XYZ file of C-alpha atoms in Angstrom:
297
model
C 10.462 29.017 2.428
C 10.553 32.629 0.623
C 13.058 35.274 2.464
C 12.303 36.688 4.135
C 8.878 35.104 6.120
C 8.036 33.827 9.645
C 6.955 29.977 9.242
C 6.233 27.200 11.666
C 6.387 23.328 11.174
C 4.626 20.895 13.638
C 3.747 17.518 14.519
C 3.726 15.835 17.720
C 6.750 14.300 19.052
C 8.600 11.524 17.700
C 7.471 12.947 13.995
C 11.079 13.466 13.220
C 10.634 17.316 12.380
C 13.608 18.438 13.682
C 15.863 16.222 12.047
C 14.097 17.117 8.940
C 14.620 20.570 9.615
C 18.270 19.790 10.439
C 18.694 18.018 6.848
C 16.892 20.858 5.266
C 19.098 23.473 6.524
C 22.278 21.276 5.809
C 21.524 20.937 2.169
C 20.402 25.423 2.039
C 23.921 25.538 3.131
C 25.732 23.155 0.616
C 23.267 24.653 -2.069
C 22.629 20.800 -2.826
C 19.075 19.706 -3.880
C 16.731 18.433 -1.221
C 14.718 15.812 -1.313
C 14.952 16.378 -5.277
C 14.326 20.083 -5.502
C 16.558 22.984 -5.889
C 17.452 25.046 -3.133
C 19.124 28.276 -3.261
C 22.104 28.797 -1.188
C 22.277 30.564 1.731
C 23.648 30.684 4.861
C 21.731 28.658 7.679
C 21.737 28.934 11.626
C 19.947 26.434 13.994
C 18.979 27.535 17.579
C 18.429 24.217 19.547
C 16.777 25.011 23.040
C 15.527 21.426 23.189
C 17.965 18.710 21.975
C 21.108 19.558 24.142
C 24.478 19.634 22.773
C 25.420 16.339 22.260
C 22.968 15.252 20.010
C 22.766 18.493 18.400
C 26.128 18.346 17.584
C 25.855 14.095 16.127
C 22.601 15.492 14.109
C 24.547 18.240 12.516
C 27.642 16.056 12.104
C 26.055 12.598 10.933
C 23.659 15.025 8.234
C 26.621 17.265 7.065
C 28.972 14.045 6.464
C 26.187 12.396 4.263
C 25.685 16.132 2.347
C 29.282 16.170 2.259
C 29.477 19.839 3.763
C 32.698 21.133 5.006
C 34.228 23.549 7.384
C 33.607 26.046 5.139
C 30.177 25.427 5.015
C 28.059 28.563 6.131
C 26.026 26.494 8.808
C 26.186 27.618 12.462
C 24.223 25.563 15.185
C 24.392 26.804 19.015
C 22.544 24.390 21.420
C 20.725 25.525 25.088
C 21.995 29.075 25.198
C 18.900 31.066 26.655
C 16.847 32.901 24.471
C 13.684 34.978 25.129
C 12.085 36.353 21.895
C 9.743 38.789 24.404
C 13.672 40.159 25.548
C 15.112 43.269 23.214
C 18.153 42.307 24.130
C 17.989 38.845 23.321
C 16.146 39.450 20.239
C 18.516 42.525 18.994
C 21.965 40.399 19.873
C 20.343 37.691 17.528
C 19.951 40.104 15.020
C 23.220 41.323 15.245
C 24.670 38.037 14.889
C 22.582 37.285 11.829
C 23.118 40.345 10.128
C 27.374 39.713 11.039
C 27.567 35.997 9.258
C 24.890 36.559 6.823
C 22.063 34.690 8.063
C 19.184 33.663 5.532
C 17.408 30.711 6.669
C 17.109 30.415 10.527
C 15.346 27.401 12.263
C 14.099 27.927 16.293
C 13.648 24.504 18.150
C 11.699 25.129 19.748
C 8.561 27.707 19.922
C 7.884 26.935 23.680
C 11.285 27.292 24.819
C 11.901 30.813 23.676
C 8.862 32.531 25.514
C 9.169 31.713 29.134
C 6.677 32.832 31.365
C 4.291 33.681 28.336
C 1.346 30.958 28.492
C 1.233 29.903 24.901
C -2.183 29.690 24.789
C -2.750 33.780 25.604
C -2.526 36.558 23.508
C 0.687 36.662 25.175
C 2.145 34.959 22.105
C 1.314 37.909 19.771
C 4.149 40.591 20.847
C 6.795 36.940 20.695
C 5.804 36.322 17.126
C 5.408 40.043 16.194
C 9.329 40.548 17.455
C 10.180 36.806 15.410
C 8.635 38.653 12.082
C 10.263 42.090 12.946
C 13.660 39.573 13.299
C 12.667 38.013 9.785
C 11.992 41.577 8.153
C 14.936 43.197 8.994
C 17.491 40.402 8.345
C 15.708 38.868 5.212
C 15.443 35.492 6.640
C 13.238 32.573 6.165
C 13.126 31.968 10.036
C 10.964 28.216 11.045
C 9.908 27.667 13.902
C 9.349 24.061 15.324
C 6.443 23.486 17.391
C 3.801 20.894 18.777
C 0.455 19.866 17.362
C -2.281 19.091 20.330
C -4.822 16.572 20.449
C -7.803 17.754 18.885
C -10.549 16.427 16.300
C -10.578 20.022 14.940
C -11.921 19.865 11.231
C -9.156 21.723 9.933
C -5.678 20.378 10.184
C -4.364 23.644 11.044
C -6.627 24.258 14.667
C -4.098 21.414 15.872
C -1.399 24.027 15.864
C -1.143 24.276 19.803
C -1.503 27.528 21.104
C -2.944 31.421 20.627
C -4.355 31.406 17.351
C -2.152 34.611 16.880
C 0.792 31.966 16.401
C -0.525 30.814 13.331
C -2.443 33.629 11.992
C 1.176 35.540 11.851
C 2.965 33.150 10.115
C 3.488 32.339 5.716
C 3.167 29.003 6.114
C 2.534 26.033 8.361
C 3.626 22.685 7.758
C 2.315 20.255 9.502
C 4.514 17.166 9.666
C 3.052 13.095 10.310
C 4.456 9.976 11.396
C 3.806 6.585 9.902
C 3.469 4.469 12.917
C 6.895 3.391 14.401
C 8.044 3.458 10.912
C 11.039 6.509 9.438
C 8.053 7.225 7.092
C 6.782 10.942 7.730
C 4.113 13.206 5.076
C 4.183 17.113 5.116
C 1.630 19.079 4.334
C 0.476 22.531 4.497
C -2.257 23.601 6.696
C -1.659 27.485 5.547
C 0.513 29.345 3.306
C 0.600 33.142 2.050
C 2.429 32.427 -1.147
C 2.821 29.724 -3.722
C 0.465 26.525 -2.203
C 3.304 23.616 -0.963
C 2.236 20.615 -2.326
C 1.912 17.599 -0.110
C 5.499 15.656 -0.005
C 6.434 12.637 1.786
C 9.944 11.413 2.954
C 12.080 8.243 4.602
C 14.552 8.929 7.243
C 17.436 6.994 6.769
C 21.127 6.710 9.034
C 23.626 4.665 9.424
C 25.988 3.456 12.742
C 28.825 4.191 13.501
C 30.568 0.907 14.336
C 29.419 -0.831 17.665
C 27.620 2.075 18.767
C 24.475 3.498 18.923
C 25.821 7.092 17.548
C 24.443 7.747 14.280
C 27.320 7.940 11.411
C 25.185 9.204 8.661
C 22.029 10.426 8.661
C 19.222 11.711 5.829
C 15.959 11.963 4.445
C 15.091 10.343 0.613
C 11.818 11.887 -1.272
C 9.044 9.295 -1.221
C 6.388 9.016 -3.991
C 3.117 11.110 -2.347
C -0.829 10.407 -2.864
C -2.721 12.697 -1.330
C -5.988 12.165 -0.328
C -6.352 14.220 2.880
C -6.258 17.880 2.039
C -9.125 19.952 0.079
C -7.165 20.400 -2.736
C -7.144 16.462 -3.150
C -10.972 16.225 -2.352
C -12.179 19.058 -4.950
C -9.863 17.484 -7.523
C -11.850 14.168 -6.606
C -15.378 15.685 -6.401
C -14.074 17.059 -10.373
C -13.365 14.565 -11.670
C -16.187 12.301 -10.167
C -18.941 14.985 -11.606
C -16.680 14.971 -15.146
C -17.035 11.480 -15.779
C -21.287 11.097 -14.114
C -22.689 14.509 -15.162
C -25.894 15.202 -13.093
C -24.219 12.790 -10.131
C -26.863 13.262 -7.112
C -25.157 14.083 -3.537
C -25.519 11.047 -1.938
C -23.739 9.294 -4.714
C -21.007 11.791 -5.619
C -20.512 11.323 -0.795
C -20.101 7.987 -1.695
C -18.185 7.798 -4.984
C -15.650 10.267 -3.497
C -15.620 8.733 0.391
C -14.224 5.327 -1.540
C -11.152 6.708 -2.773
C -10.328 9.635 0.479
C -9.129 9.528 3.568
C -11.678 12.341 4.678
C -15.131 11.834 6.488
C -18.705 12.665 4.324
C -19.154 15.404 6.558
C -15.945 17.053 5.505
C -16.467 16.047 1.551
C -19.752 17.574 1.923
C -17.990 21.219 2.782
C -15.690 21.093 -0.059
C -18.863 20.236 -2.578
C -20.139 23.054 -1.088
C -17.409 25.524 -1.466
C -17.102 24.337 -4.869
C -20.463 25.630 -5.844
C -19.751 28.573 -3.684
C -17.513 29.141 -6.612
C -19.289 28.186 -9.097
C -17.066 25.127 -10.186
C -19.686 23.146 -9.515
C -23.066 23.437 -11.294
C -26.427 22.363 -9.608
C -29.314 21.325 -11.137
C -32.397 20.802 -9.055
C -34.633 17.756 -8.910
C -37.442 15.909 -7.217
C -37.789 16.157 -3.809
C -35.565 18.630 -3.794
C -32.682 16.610 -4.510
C -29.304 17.970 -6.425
C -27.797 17.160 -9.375
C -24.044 18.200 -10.113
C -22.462 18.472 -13.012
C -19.496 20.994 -14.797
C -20.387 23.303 -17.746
């Protein structure tokens, strides 16, 4: 997350992207890696509109304990105080309070909750996330929002963001966060991003008890090991290496070669072979029948 930038991560519910989020602003507070990677410092604020204040306050208390944060810490959370990002007051006293403690990394759980009356799927949603960039400009702020993925069998991950496409078409980057199953396995990975691509990551929540109880005691995520073989970036590097090794591969082989080893249909494989010789990374050399030939000069 660059300061400052408007950014959205999603999933559907029960992914565990809040808590992530929660553990990620934790450790931009302590200044302590995460998940293995350097962070820089900064003071971090959570608005919780969704989680209530009970277990917005065990999150934040069972996450800090295992990050060993302290009172000191520069992390403010404030759970179900009303918010409306279409209000100038609401979004100017926010402001205010962000510019007062120093505010650089601001998460919003969740989208929904802060633009009442505004059906999400209108263009009403482009004024809320104009004022949420106007919030991150003038504060310098990385400010994520968490939000819902819908059902959809969209060919691009990123048309599951629910909602106006103005929500994601104003954002830096969208993260779109998946659950293994039941399991505390989840995978991130970015369906858009202005800046520097984010490379798919993967992650295990983990927690302890507190004794005879139910209330967690510690709580954080570990960096898993990561294969991609979803996005395009994994499917062109496939389709390259594929042609490297069989120059002057036909199509229905090189479908077939790379369709063993993804998690992507032919249809979509075909569109990245495609765009590769769009731009000319992929050279095609015509045959019989009309058939092609790839290979890489």
């Amino acid at each position: 997350f660059s300061n400052p930038s408007l950014n959205i991560a999603f999933g559907n519910p029960g992914t565990l992207k809040s808590l992530l989020l929660a553990d990620c602003a934790v450790h931009i507070a302590t200044g302590d890696a995460w998940l293995g990677k350097k962070v820089k410092q900064a003071s971090s604020m959570w608005l919780d509109l969704d989680n209530g204040k009970r277990r917005t306050h065990e999150r934040f208390e069972s996450i800090g304990r295992k990050a060993q944060a302290f009172v000191e810490t520069p992390l403010y959370y404030v759970s179900m105080k009303p918010f409306n990002a279409g209000k100038e007051k609401d979004i100017n006293e926010l402001q205010e309070t962000m510019l007062m403690l120093g505010i650089k990394f601001l998460v919003i759980d969740n989208l929904g909750l802060i633009s009442p009356g505004v059906d999400e799927n209108s263009d009403g949603m482009i004024p809320i996330m104009a004022k949420l960039r106007w919030l991150a400009e003038t504060t310098g702020a990385a400010i994520v929002l968490i939000h819902h993925q819908r059902k959809s069998t969209a060919k691009r991950a990123g048309e599951t963001l629910r909602g106006h496409t103005g929500i994601e078409s104003s954002v830096d980057l969208c993260l779109l966060v998946e659950r293994d199953g039941e399991s505390n396995f989840i995978k991130i990975k970015s369906t858009k991003s202005r800046d520097v691509d984010v490379e798919p990551f993967a992650a295990e929540f983990c927690f302890t008890h507190k004794d005879n109880s139910n209330e967690l005691y510690e709580a954080w995520f570990e960096a898993l090991e990561f294969q991609d073989t979803t996005s395009d970036k994994a499917i062109e590097k496939v389709i390259i290496d594929i042609v490297t090794e069989t120059p002057l591969i036909n199509q229905k082989n090189l479908l077939t070669s790379a369709k063993s080893v993804l998690q992507a249909s032919k249809n979509r494989i075909r569109l990245v072979v495609a765009s590769l010789e769009q731009k000319n990374r992929l050279k095609v050399k015509e045959a019989a029948h009309n058939a092609k030939l790839y290979l890489i000069e």
